[in-house]
CSV table of N, CA and C in Angstrom, one decimal:
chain,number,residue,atom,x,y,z
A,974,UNK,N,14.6,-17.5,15.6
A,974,UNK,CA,15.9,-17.9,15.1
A,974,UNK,C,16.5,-16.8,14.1
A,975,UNK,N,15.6,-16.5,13.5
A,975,UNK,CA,15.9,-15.2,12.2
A,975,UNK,C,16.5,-13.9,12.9
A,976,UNK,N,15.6,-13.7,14.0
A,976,UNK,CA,16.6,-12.4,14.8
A,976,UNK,C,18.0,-12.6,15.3
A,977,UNK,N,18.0,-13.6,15.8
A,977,UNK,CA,18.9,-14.1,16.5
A,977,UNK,C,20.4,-14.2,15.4
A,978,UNK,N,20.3,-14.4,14.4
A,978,UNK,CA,21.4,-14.9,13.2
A,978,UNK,C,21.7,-13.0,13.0
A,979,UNK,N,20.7,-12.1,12.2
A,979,UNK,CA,20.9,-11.7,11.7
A,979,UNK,C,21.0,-10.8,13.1
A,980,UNK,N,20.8,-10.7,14.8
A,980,UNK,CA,21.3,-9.4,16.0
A,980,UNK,C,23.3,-10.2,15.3
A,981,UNK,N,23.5,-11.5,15.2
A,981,UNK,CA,24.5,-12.0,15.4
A,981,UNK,C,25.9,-11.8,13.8
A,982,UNK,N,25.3,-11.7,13.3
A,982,UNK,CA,25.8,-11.1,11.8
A,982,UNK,C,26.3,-9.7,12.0
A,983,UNK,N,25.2,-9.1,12.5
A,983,UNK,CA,25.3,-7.6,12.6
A,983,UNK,C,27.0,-7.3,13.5
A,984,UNK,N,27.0,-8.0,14.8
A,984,UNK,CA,28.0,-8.1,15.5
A,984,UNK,C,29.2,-8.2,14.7
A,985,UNK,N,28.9,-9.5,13.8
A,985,UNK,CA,30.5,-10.1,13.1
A,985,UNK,C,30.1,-9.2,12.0
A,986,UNK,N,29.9,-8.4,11.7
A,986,UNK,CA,30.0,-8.1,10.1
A,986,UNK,C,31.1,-6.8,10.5
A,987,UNK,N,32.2,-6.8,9.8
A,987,UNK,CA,33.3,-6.2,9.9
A,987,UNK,C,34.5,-6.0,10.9
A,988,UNK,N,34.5,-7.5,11.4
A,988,UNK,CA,35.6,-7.7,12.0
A,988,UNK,C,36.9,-8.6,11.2
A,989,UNK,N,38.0,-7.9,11.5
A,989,UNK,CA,39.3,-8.6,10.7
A,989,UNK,C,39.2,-10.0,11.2
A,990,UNK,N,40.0,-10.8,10.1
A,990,UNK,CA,40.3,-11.7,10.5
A,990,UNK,C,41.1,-12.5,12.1
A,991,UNK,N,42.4,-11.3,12.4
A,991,UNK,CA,43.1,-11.0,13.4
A,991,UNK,C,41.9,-10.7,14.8
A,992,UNK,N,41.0,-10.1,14.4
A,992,UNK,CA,39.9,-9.9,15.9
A,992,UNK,C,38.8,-10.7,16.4
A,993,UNK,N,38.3,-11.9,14.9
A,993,UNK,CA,37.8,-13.0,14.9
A,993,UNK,C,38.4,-14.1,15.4
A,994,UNK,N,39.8,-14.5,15.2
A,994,UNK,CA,40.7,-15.6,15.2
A,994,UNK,C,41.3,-15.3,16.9
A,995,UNK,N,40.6,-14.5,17.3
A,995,UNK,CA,41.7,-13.6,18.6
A,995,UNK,C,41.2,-14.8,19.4
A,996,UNK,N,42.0,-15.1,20.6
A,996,UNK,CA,41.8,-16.0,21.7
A,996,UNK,C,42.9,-14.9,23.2
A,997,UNK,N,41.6,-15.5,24.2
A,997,UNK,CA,42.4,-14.5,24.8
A,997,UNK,C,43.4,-15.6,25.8
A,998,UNK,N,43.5,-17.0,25.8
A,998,UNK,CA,44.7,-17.8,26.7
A,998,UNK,C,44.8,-18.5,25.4
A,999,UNK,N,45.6,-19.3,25.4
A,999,UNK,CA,46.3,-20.6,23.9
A,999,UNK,C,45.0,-21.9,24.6
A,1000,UNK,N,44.8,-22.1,23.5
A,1000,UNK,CA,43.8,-23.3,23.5
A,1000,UNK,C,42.4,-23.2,24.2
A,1001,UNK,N,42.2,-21.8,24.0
A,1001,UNK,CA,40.9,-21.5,24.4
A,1001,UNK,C,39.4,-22.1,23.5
A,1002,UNK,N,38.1,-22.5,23.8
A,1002,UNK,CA,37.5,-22.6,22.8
A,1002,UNK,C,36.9,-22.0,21.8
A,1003,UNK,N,36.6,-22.0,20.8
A,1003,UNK,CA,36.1,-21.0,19.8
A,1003,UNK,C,34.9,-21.7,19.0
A,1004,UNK,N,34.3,-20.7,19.1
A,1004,UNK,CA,33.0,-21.4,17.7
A,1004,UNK,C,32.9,-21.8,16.0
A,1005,UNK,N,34.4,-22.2,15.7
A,1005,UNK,CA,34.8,-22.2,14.8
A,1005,UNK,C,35.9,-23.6,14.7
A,1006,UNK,N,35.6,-24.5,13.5
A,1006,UNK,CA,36.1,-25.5,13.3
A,1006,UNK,C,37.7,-25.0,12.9
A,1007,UNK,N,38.6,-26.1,13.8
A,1007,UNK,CA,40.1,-25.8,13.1
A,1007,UNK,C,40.1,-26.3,11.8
């Protein structure tokens, strides 16, 4: 699980807010609570 977080950190670590919050159709799912 420890690789797994920190392969997955590595990914998100320095993305804007605008390229995290991106959806590519309106009402798509996201892994993030509204």
């Amino acid at each position: 699980m420890d690789d797994a977080y920190t392969r997955l950190r590595a990914r998100l670590s320095g993305l804007t807010d605008e390229e995290f919050f991106w959806q590519p159709v309106a009402d798509a799912w996201t892994i993030y609570e509204d």
